GROMACS .gro file of C-alpha atoms in nm:
model
  466
    1MET     CA    1  -1.661  -1.311   1.084
    2PHE     CA    2  -1.427  -1.085   1.275
    3LEU     CA    3  -1.272  -0.925   0.968
    4ALA     CA    4  -1.578  -0.845   0.754
    5LEU     CA    5  -1.532  -0.517   0.566
    6ASN     CA    6  -1.781  -0.242   0.634
    7GLY     CA    7  -1.752  -0.090   0.285
    8ASP     CA    8  -1.557   0.216   0.392
    9VAL     CA    9  -1.215   0.304   0.256
   10LEU     CA   10  -0.901   0.305   0.466
   11GLN     CA   11  -0.731   0.636   0.416
   12ALA     CA   12  -0.500   0.891   0.568
   13ARG     CA   13  -0.739   1.185   0.569
   14LEU     CA   14  -0.651   1.463   0.331
   15LEU     CA   15  -0.762   1.818   0.399
   16VAL     CA   16  -0.672   2.119   0.187
   17GLU     CA   17  -0.722   2.458   0.347
   18ARG     CA   18  -0.798   2.778   0.158
   19ARG     CA   19  -0.897   3.113   0.311
   20VAL     CA   20  -1.244   3.208   0.186
   21LYS     CA   21  -1.545   3.375   0.339
   22LYS     CA   22  -1.743   3.056   0.316
   23GLU     CA   23  -1.595   2.708   0.330
   24GLN     CA   24  -1.660   2.497   0.024
   25THR     CA   25  -1.636   2.120   0.017
   26ILE     CA   26  -1.539   1.938  -0.300
   27THR     CA   27  -1.536   1.561  -0.341
   28VAL     CA   28  -1.217   1.428  -0.494
   29ALA     CA   29  -1.159   1.057  -0.554
   30LEU     CA   30  -0.837   0.939  -0.391
   31GLN     CA   31  -0.927   0.583  -0.490
   32PRO     CA   32  -1.179   0.442  -0.738
   33THR     CA   33  -1.459   0.416  -0.479
   34PRO     CA   34  -1.569   0.559  -0.252
   35SER     CA   35  -1.418   0.907  -0.243
   36ALA     CA   36  -1.264   1.127   0.022
   37HIS     CA   37  -1.366   1.479   0.107
   38LEU     CA   38  -1.128   1.761   0.026
   39HIS     CA   39  -1.187   2.080   0.226
   40ARG     CA   40  -1.033   2.391   0.071
   41ARG     CA   41  -0.923   2.719   0.222
   42TRP     CA   42  -0.632   2.954   0.172
   43SER     CA   43  -0.307   2.833   0.321
   44GLY     CA   44  -0.292   3.101   0.586
   45ASP     CA   45  -0.620   3.018   0.758
   46THR     CA   46  -0.581   2.753   1.029
   47SER     CA   47  -0.867   2.866   1.250
   48THR     CA   48  -1.092   2.569   1.190
   49ARG     CA   49  -0.869   2.267   1.142
   50ALA     CA   50  -1.057   1.941   1.135
   51SER     CA   51  -0.966   1.669   1.380
   52PRO     CA   52  -0.741   1.406   1.218
   53SER     CA   53  -0.872   1.064   1.130
   54ARG     CA   54  -0.678   0.758   1.242
   55GLY     CA   55  -0.445   0.622   0.983
   56MET     CA   56  -0.290   0.278   0.976
   57SER     CA   57   0.067   0.360   0.892
   58PHE     CA   58   0.404   0.398   1.059
   59LEU     CA   59   0.257   0.652   1.301
   60ALA     CA   60   0.081   0.401   1.524
   61GLU     CA   61   0.171   0.560   1.858
   62SER     CA   62   0.181   0.257   2.085
   63SER     CA   63   0.379   0.061   1.827
   64ARG     CA   64   0.651   0.324   1.811
   65ARG     CA   65   0.666   0.382   2.186
   66VAL     CA   66   0.725   0.017   2.280
   67HIS     CA   67   0.919  -0.127   1.989
   68ALA     CA   68   1.058   0.189   1.820
   69LEU     CA   69   1.222   0.016   1.527
   70ASP     CA   70   1.277   0.187   1.192
   71TYR     CA   71   1.448   0.094   0.867
   72VAL     CA   72   1.570   0.415   0.708
   73GLY     CA   73   1.671   0.474   0.348
   74GLU     CA   74   1.860   0.760   0.185
   75PHE     CA   75   1.757   0.946  -0.128
   76GLU     CA   76   1.847   1.275  -0.296
   77VAL     CA   77   1.631   1.570  -0.397
   78GLY     CA   78   1.699   1.881  -0.607
   79THR     CA   79   1.986   2.030  -0.806
   80PRO     CA   80   2.248   2.024  -0.671
   81PRO     CA   81   2.128   1.704  -0.501
   82VAL     CA   82   2.078   1.704  -0.124
   83ARG     CA   83   2.064   1.374   0.059
   84PHE     CA   84   1.782   1.301   0.305
   85ARG     CA   85   1.691   1.006   0.523
   86ALA     CA   86   1.340   0.867   0.496
   87ILE     CA   87   1.131   0.584   0.626
   88LEU     CA   88   1.002   0.355   0.349
   89ASP     CA   89   0.634   0.323   0.428
   90THR     CA   90   0.411   0.092   0.224
   91GLY     CA   91   0.122   0.211   0.440
   92SER     CA   92   0.112   0.571   0.313
   93GLY     CA   93   0.101   0.729  -0.029
   94ALA     CA   94   0.303   1.051  -0.052
   95VAL     CA   95   0.662   1.172  -0.033
   96LEU     CA   96   0.702   1.416   0.258
   97LEU     CA   97   1.000   1.635   0.342
   98PRO     CA   98   1.029   1.911   0.607
   99ALA     CA   99   1.055   2.252   0.439
  100ASP     CA  100   1.324   2.506   0.507
  101ARG     CA  101   1.038   2.744   0.592
  102CYS     CA  102   0.921   2.515   0.874
  103HIS     CA  103   1.066   2.722   1.159
  104GLU     CA  104   0.801   2.695   1.429
  105SER     CA  105   0.784   2.316   1.455
  106LEU     CA  106   1.054   2.157   1.666
  107ALA     CA  107   1.002   1.841   1.462
  108CYS     CA  108   1.126   2.028   1.154
  109ARG     CA  109   1.411   2.214   1.320
  110LYS     CA  110   1.565   1.889   1.446
  111HIS     CA  111   1.592   1.745   1.096
  112LYS     CA  112   1.745   1.830   0.763
  113ARG     CA  113   1.506   2.050   0.566
  114TYR     CA  114   1.434   2.090   0.197
  115ASN     CA  115   1.511   2.436   0.056
  116LEU     CA  116   1.294   2.502  -0.247
  117ASN     CA  117   1.491   2.813  -0.344
  118ALA     CA  118   1.828   2.636  -0.334
  119SER     CA  119   1.736   2.391  -0.611
  120SER     CA  120   1.756   2.502  -0.974
  121THR     CA  121   1.509   2.230  -1.081
  122SER     CA  122   1.238   2.303  -0.823
  123SER     CA  123   0.901   2.459  -0.893
  124PRO     CA  124   0.627   2.534  -0.639
  125ILE     CA  125   0.283   2.403  -0.729
  126ALA     CA  126  -0.023   2.617  -0.665
  127TRP     CA  127  -0.312   2.371  -0.659
  128LEU     CA  128  -0.366   2.001  -0.621
  129ASP     CA  129  -0.598   2.011  -0.925
  130ASN     CA  130  -0.314   2.112  -1.155
  131ALA     CA  131   0.015   1.926  -1.115
  132THR     CA  132   0.224   2.187  -1.298
  133GLU     CA  133   0.059   2.526  -1.238
  134ALA     CA  134   0.292   2.768  -1.060
  135PRO     CA  135   0.147   3.004  -0.798
  136ARG     CA  136   0.117   3.377  -0.867
  137ASP     CA  137   0.309   3.431  -0.544
  138MET     CA  138   0.412   3.223  -0.242
  139PHE     CA  139   0.079   3.295  -0.073
  140ASP     CA  140  -0.120   3.158  -0.365
  141ARG     CA  141  -0.069   2.791  -0.266
  142GLU     CA  142  -0.289   2.523  -0.116
  143THR     CA  143  -0.195   2.365   0.214
  144LEU     CA  144  -0.254   1.993   0.265
  145HIS     CA  145  -0.331   1.847   0.605
  146LEU     CA  146  -0.225   1.483   0.638
  147ALA     CA  147  -0.333   1.305   0.956
  148PHE     CA  148  -0.203   0.971   1.080
  149GLY     CA  149  -0.259   0.761   1.389
  150ALA     CA  150  -0.032   0.957   1.620
  151GLY     CA  151   0.067   1.270   1.435
  152GLU     CA  152  -0.019   1.520   1.165
  153VAL     CA  153   0.153   1.751   0.921
  154TRP     CA  154   0.061   2.052   0.710
  155GLY     CA  155   0.241   2.088   0.379
  156GLN     CA  156   0.246   2.256   0.040
  157LEU     CA  157   0.306   2.115  -0.306
  158VAL     CA  158   0.632   2.123  -0.495
  159ARG     CA  159   0.794   1.956  -0.796
  160ASP     CA  160   1.162   1.864  -0.816
  161ASP     CA  161   1.409   1.592  -0.910
  162VAL     CA  162   1.400   1.288  -0.681
  163CYS     CA  163   1.672   1.020  -0.696
  164LEU     CA  164   1.618   0.683  -0.528
  165ALA     CA  165   1.964   0.563  -0.637
  166GLU     CA  166   2.242   0.661  -0.875
  167GLY     CA  167   2.097   0.688  -1.224
  168MET     CA  168   1.741   0.632  -1.096
  169CYS     CA  169   1.590   0.981  -1.093
  170ARG     CA  170   1.259   1.137  -1.189
  171ARG     CA  171   1.102   1.478  -1.163
  172MET     CA  172   0.793   1.432  -0.948
  173ASN     CA  173   0.554   1.612  -0.717
  174PHE     CA  174   0.576   1.583  -0.339
  175VAL     CA  175   0.478   1.761  -0.020
  176GLU     CA  176   0.709   2.002   0.164
  177VAL     CA  177   0.600   2.009   0.526
  178VAL     CA  178   0.554   2.357   0.675
  179GLU     CA  179   0.423   2.243   1.013
  180ALA     CA  180   0.439   1.909   1.196
  181SER     CA  181   0.330   1.773   1.532
  182ASP     CA  182   0.610   1.695   1.775
  183GLN     CA  183   0.495   1.335   1.808
  184PRO     CA  184   0.626   1.124   1.654
  185PHE     CA  185   0.835   1.337   1.416
  186GLU     CA  186   1.060   1.517   1.665
  187ALA     CA  187   1.240   1.203   1.785
  188ALA     CA  188   1.240   1.029   1.446
  189GLN     CA  189   1.570   0.901   1.306
  190TRP     CA  190   1.458   1.009   0.960
  191ASP     CA  191   1.384   1.341   0.791
  192GLY     CA  192   1.094   1.245   0.567
  193VAL     CA  193   0.866   0.974   0.434
  194LEU     CA  194   0.871   0.776   0.110
  195GLY     CA  195   0.510   0.664   0.080
  196LEU     CA  196   0.497   0.342  -0.124
  197ALA     CA  197   0.129   0.246  -0.116
  198PRO     CA  198   0.007   0.172  -0.470
  199ASP     CA  199  -0.296   0.397  -0.497
  200ILE     CA  200  -0.369   0.634  -0.207
  201SER     CA  201  -0.170   0.941  -0.309
  202PRO     CA  202  -0.335   1.287  -0.312
  203ALA     CA  203  -0.318   1.269  -0.695
  204LYS     CA  204  -0.138   1.042  -0.941
  205GLU     CA  205   0.143   1.296  -0.989
  206TYR     CA  206   0.232   1.245  -0.620
  207ASN     CA  207   0.247   0.865  -0.646
  208LEU     CA  208   0.612   0.762  -0.632
  209LEU     CA  209   0.553   0.425  -0.797
  210GLU     CA  210   0.368   0.579  -1.088
  211SER     CA  211   0.609   0.872  -1.121
  212PHE     CA  212   0.903   0.635  -1.169
  213GLY     CA  213   0.708   0.425  -1.418
  214SER     CA  214   0.698   0.056  -1.494
  215GLY     CA  215   1.019  -0.140  -1.459
  216SER     CA  216   1.179   0.085  -1.199
  217ALA     CA  217   0.986   0.141  -0.877
  218SER     CA  218   0.655  -0.026  -0.961
  219VAL     CA  219   0.815  -0.351  -0.844
  220PHE     CA  220   1.036  -0.342  -0.537
  221ALA     CA  221   1.154  -0.584  -0.269
  222LEU     CA  222   1.240  -0.543   0.100
  223PHE     CA  223   1.499  -0.742   0.293
  224LEU     CA  224   1.513  -0.679   0.669
  225GLY     CA  225   1.790  -0.855   0.860
  226ARG     CA  226   1.719  -1.080   1.159
  227GLY     CA  227   1.922  -0.853   1.385
  228LEU     CA  228   2.027  -0.490   1.358
  229ARG     CA  229   2.376  -0.599   1.254
  230ASP     CA  230   2.240  -0.810   0.969
  231GLY     CA  231   2.168  -0.520   0.738
  232ALA     CA  232   1.860  -0.431   0.537
  233GLU     CA  233   1.798  -0.321   0.182
  234VAL     CA  234   1.544  -0.225  -0.082
  235THR     CA  235   1.571  -0.344  -0.441
  236TRP     CA  236   1.401  -0.120  -0.697
  237GLY     CA  237   1.281  -0.279  -1.020
  238GLY     CA  238   1.280  -0.644  -0.908
  239TYR     CA  239   1.429  -0.864  -0.639
  240ARG     CA  240   1.755  -1.042  -0.556
  241ARG     CA  241   1.746  -1.419  -0.595
  242GLU     CA  242   2.028  -1.460  -0.344
  243ARG     CA  243   1.791  -1.326  -0.076
  244VAL     CA  244   1.540  -1.606  -0.140
  245ALA     CA  245   1.547  -1.927   0.067
  246SER     CA  246   1.217  -2.082  -0.051
  247PRO     CA  247   0.974  -2.063  -0.345
  248PHE     CA  248   0.766  -1.744  -0.356
  249VAL     CA  249   0.404  -1.742  -0.249
  250TRP     CA  250   0.227  -1.483  -0.465
  251VAL     CA  251  -0.091  -1.332  -0.326
  252ASN     CA  252  -0.320  -1.103  -0.528
  253LEU     CA  253  -0.428  -0.767  -0.392
  254THR     CA  254  -0.796  -0.762  -0.296
  255VAL     CA  255  -0.884  -0.392  -0.264
  256PRO     CA  256  -0.719  -0.100  -0.449
  257GLY     CA  257  -0.519   0.150  -0.250
  258TYR     CA  258  -0.301  -0.038  -0.003
  259TRP     CA  259  -0.102  -0.361  -0.031
  260GLN     CA  260  -0.412  -0.541   0.092
  261ILE     CA  261  -0.454  -0.918   0.074
  262LYS     CA  262  -0.696  -1.180   0.200
  263LEU     CA  263  -0.615  -1.422   0.482
  264SER     CA  264  -0.759  -1.773   0.474
  265ASP     CA  265  -0.716  -1.819   0.849
  266LEU     CA  266  -0.483  -1.771   1.144
  267THR     CA  267  -0.304  -2.053   1.325
  268ILE     CA  268  -0.152  -2.103   1.669
  269GLY     CA  269   0.102  -2.379   1.705
  270GLY     CA  270   0.006  -2.494   1.355
  271LYS     CA  271  -0.361  -2.539   1.449
  272ALA     CA  272  -0.616  -2.339   1.250
  273LEU     CA  273  -0.848  -2.110   1.446
  274ASP     CA  274  -1.135  -2.154   1.195
  275LEU     CA  275  -1.224  -1.785   1.192
  276GLY     CA  276  -1.468  -1.815   0.902
  277CYS     CA  277  -1.272  -1.639   0.631
  278SER     CA  278  -1.456  -1.778   0.329
  279CYS     CA  279  -1.703  -1.489   0.301
  280GLU     CA  280  -1.652  -1.204   0.055
  281GLY     CA  281  -1.439  -0.924   0.204
  282CYS     CA  282  -1.360  -1.112   0.524
  283CYS     CA  283  -1.020  -1.158   0.689
  284GLN     CA  284  -0.832  -0.876   0.519
  285ALA     CA  285  -0.471  -0.782   0.591
  286VAL     CA  286  -0.241  -0.497   0.486
  287VAL     CA  287   0.135  -0.544   0.441
  288ASP     CA  288   0.288  -0.236   0.605
  289SER     CA  289   0.662  -0.170   0.620
  290GLY     CA  290   0.593   0.133   0.839
  291SER     CA  291   0.457  -0.071   1.128
  292SER     CA  292   0.706  -0.222   1.372
  293VAL     CA  293   0.444  -0.469   1.501
  294ILE     CA  294   0.151  -0.685   1.395
  295MET     CA  295  -0.178  -0.510   1.460
  296GLY     CA  296  -0.542  -0.612   1.448
  297PRO     CA  297  -0.885  -0.554   1.603
  298ALA     CA  298  -0.869  -0.536   1.982
  299PHE     CA  299  -1.078  -0.848   2.038
  300LEU     CA  300  -0.862  -1.049   1.794
  301ILE     CA  301  -0.536  -0.945   1.963
  302LYS     CA  302  -0.689  -1.028   2.303
  303MET     CA  303  -0.799  -1.372   2.177
  304LEU     CA  304  -0.455  -1.447   2.031
  305LYS     CA  305  -0.275  -1.353   2.351
  306GLU     CA  306  -0.508  -1.570   2.557
  307LYS     CA  307  -0.484  -1.874   2.327
  308MET     CA  308  -0.106  -1.839   2.310
  309ASN     CA  309  -0.087  -1.806   2.689
  310LEU     CA  310   0.135  -1.499   2.658
  311SER     CA  311   0.256  -1.341   2.980
  312GLU     CA  312   0.478  -1.045   3.057
  313ILE     CA  313   0.701  -1.240   3.295
  314CYS     CA  314   0.825  -1.532   3.092
  315THR     CA  315   1.136  -1.675   3.258
  316ASN     CA  316   1.189  -2.031   3.129
  317LYS     CA  317   0.859  -2.021   2.936
  318THR     CA  318   0.803  -2.124   2.575
  319PHE     CA  319   0.527  -2.006   2.343
  320PRO     CA  320   0.363  -2.147   2.028
  321SER     CA  321   0.406  -2.027   1.671
  322LEU     CA  322   0.172  -1.777   1.510
  323GLY     CA  323   0.071  -1.827   1.148
  324PHE     CA  324  -0.117  -1.646   0.874
  325LYS     CA  325  -0.271  -1.859   0.598
  326VAL     CA  326  -0.284  -1.697   0.255
  327ALA     CA  327  -0.415  -1.830  -0.076
  328GLY     CA  328  -0.147  -1.844  -0.343
  329HIS     CA  329  -0.198  -1.801  -0.719
  330ASP     CA  330  -0.271  -2.173  -0.756
  331GLY     CA  331  -0.550  -2.149  -0.500
  332ARG     CA  332  -0.370  -2.356  -0.237
  333ASP     CA  333  -0.330  -2.221   0.115
  334GLU     CA  334   0.025  -2.135   0.216
  335MET     CA  335   0.149  -2.053   0.564
  336LEU     CA  336   0.339  -1.745   0.680
  337GLU     CA  337   0.447  -1.870   1.021
  338LEU     CA  338   0.645  -1.695   1.295
  339THR     CA  339   0.815  -1.855   1.593
  340ALA     CA  340   0.791  -1.694   1.936
  341ASP     CA  341   1.133  -1.530   1.898
  342GLU     CA  342   1.013  -1.378   1.571
  343TYR     CA  343   0.696  -1.218   1.709
  344MET     CA  344   0.817  -1.093   2.048
  345ASP     CA  345   1.089  -0.892   2.222
  346ARG     CA  346   1.263  -1.028   2.530
  347GLU     CA  347   1.410  -0.823   2.812
  348TRP     CA  348   1.619  -0.932   3.107
  349SER     CA  349   1.613  -0.728   3.427
  350GLU     CA  350   1.765  -0.839   3.757
  351GLY     CA  351   1.744  -1.206   3.666
  352VAL     CA  352   1.384  -1.194   3.541
  353GLU     CA  353   1.291  -1.234   3.175
  354TYR     CA  354   1.009  -1.023   3.034
  355CYS     CA  355   0.834  -1.088   2.702
  356LEU     CA  356   0.676  -0.814   2.491
  357PRO     CA  357   0.479  -0.961   2.198
  358HIS     CA  358   0.473  -0.764   1.874
  359LEU     CA  359   0.093  -0.772   1.885
  360MET     CA  360  -0.110  -0.456   1.933
  361PRO     CA  361  -0.471  -0.351   1.881
  362VAL     CA  362  -0.555  -0.097   1.612
  363GLY     CA  363  -0.858   0.130   1.617
  364GLU     CA  364  -1.091   0.221   1.334
  365THR     CA  365  -0.917   0.193   0.999
  366GLY     CA  366  -1.189   0.305   0.759
  367ARG     CA  367  -1.184  -0.036   0.589
  368GLY     CA  368  -1.335  -0.232   0.871
  369PRO     CA  369  -1.134  -0.468   1.092
  370ILE     CA  370  -0.791  -0.519   0.938
  371VAL     CA  371  -0.480  -0.717   1.032
  372VAL     CA  372  -0.159  -0.520   0.977
  373LEU     CA  373   0.138  -0.738   0.883
  374GLY     CA  374   0.433  -0.529   0.993
  375MET     CA  375   0.805  -0.578   1.042
  376PRO     CA  376   0.795  -0.917   1.222
  377VAL     CA  377   0.653  -1.069   0.902
  378LEU     CA  378   0.883  -0.868   0.675
  379ARG     CA  379   1.193  -0.981   0.866
  380LYS     CA  380   1.099  -1.349   0.835
  381PHE     CA  381   0.991  -1.324   0.472
  382TYR     CA  382   1.166  -1.152   0.184
  383THR     CA  383   0.877  -0.953   0.038
  384VAL     CA  384   0.821  -0.834  -0.318
  385PHE     CA  385   0.566  -0.561  -0.387
  386ASP     CA  386   0.452  -0.592  -0.749
  387GLY     CA  387   0.247  -0.291  -0.854
  388LYS     CA  388   0.232  -0.402  -1.217
  389ALA     CA  389   0.072  -0.741  -1.145
  390LYS     CA  390  -0.107  -0.611  -0.831
  391ARG     CA  391   0.029  -0.878  -0.602
  392VAL     CA  392   0.266  -0.937  -0.310
  393GLY     CA  393   0.523  -1.218  -0.298
  394PHE     CA  394   0.658  -1.383   0.018
  395ALA     CA  395   0.963  -1.611   0.042
  396LEU     CA  396   1.173  -1.713   0.339
  397ALA     CA  397   1.452  -1.460   0.370
  398ASN     CA  398   1.805  -1.592   0.327
  399GLN     CA  399   1.960  -1.433   0.634
  400PRO     CA  400   2.337  -1.363   0.639
  401ASN     CA  401   2.396  -1.494   0.994
  402ILE     CA  402   2.611  -1.198   1.094
  403SER     CA  403   2.435  -1.197   1.430
  404GLY     CA  404   2.521  -1.475   1.671
  405PRO     CA  405   2.301  -1.774   1.756
  406GLU     CA  406   2.085  -1.567   1.991
  407PRO     CA  407   1.811  -1.457   1.748
  408ASN     CA  408   1.698  -1.131   1.907
  409ASP     CA  409   1.847  -0.800   2.005
  410MET     CA  410   1.711  -0.734   2.354
  411LYS     CA  411   1.712  -0.513   2.659
  412LYS     CA  412   1.920  -0.620   2.957
  413ASN     CA  413   1.879  -0.433   3.285
  414GLY     CA  414   1.730  -0.134   3.106
  415THR     CA  415   1.995  -0.109   2.830
  416PHE     CA  416   1.928  -0.213   2.470
  417VAL     CA  417   2.187  -0.469   2.358
  418VAL     CA  418   2.246  -0.562   1.996
  419ALA     CA  419   2.284  -0.934   1.929
  420PRO     CA  420   2.656  -1.029   1.918
  421LEU     CA  421   2.837  -1.106   1.594
  422ALA     CA  422   2.859  -1.470   1.495
  423GLU     CA  423   3.214  -1.604   1.526
  424GLU     CA  424   3.240  -1.671   1.153
  425ALA     CA  425   3.105  -1.330   1.053
  426SER     CA  426   3.342  -1.071   0.915
  427ARG     CA  427   3.349  -0.737   1.093
  428LYS     CA  428   3.340  -0.565   0.754
  429VAL     CA  429   3.024  -0.381   0.658
  430PHE     CA  430   2.762  -0.623   0.525
  431PRO     CA  431   2.782  -0.630   0.142
  432SER     CA  432   2.430  -0.488   0.104
  433MET     CA  433   2.547  -0.160   0.256
  434ALA     CA  434   2.676  -0.052  -0.087
  435VAL     CA  435   2.458   0.023  -0.390
  436ALA     CA  436   2.443  -0.284  -0.615
  437LYS     CA  437   2.314  -0.298  -0.972
  438HIS     CA  438   2.200  -0.610  -1.156
  439MET     CA  439   2.036  -0.583  -1.497
  440SER     CA  440   1.754  -0.329  -1.448
  441ASP     CA  441   1.744  -0.378  -1.071
  442VAL     CA  442   1.907  -0.140  -0.825
  443THR     CA  443   1.966  -0.240  -0.462
  444VAL     CA  444   2.038   0.022  -0.199
  445PRO     CA  445   2.097  -0.024   0.174
  446LEU     CA  446   1.857   0.060   0.451
  447ILE     CA  447   1.976   0.167   0.794
  448PRO     CA  448   1.822  -0.017   1.092
  449CYS     CA  449   1.749   0.220   1.382
  450ARG     CA  450   1.643   0.135   1.734
  451GLY     CA  451   1.744   0.405   1.976
  452THR     CA  452   2.047   0.456   1.753
  453CYS     CA  453   2.123   0.353   1.396
  454TYR     CA  454   2.352   0.076   1.269
  455PRO     CA  455   2.607   0.131   1.128
  456GLN     CA  456   2.665   0.468   1.289
  457ASN     CA  457   2.789   0.669   0.989
  458GLU     CA  458   2.886   1.033   1.032
  459THR     CA  459   2.749   1.283   0.781
  460GLY     CA  460   2.877   1.616   0.659
  461GLN     CA  461   2.696   1.944   0.591
  462ASP     CA  462   2.568   1.813   0.258
  463GLY     CA  463   2.421   1.506   0.425
  464LYS     CA  464   2.662   1.265   0.254
  465ALA     CA  465   2.859   1.009   0.445
  466ILE     CA  466   3.207   1.118   0.543
   0.00000   0.00000   0.00000
């Protein structure tokens, strides 16, 4: 059983540093069971930083280096409101913004930074244990160390107004980053992170879904266009029926913390691999909007590539479909199936076609072997994340066909080329690029970025579009 859980918990490791003569270790539950260790020192002492654990979020280094695709949203923080760009990451659990005090890190200096003192509604938070206690002075604050697969940040706690859309605002706790590693933050097209995992935040006051309450952000849906010109959007509070091209398949979450579901099997060309997924805790997968690829244990990825006969040079070659069987609410197996053009990139160079599958191995996750269902799955399927019912819904996405018949953006002779517009498509901005409200739902655009962002809007000093 290649995906049997080992009983550990997948987590982005959380360390809090406090300067004391003797280090003390306190156990704090980040999830129901088991717990994570929280190491405390004063914020100024960085002499004995622990090595970061591998996370399973948007910071997977190889994923970002090869495919480098982001969908970026905009939100506002503080009073007066300042607009920031952020990656929407269902694989992490906190809101992160670079602090105005983050001078030493190039990753901070290259992005818009949050100024605590410029907001009339802000309040610094002293300790993680108390979500409202103000520090005696600016040195009397804990520093959190968040480590991911290919980067790490150090940040302090703050409380301020956060607006996901017009009229959709809450005062909540988040992390202002005071130091960040250059990789991958320096080259990022976004300033911060909106962590949307259901239950892995440092404390409940830092959980965005819980802070916004039921009926607003506890249910949200992601639409990612087939091509970069096809737009992308997030709907807070529900989903848009016009984005749906098939009945939903609803799959219950299996383990608290992440958007984690059980797979019944994998298929190649429609044929089941019979991986033995009937055992308890076997064949687990996490739906992760922060991953630009599909990831899994090294031996599984190797097996898939061999059985699919994938090769780097692929001129005039065809490849089979790749499917993920999931059990719906009625107990019947349903298929989430991707064609070759949906799970790989193609690149032309000097008359030769190269194929780069969106399949990459992932190291230790803390939850045993896990399959990460990233953007290739989320582009094919309109996905609803339902924190209230603890389930994920998949339906074929109703794509707008703004891109031409060629399904993929690709590289040609070393230059990234966006798929051409379909003849019938208007050259106006796709309708989803404006905030839309329907009943209690609010839909806001996401900005696809790959090397550059589309559309290429200019911004002023306040961060708002000109």
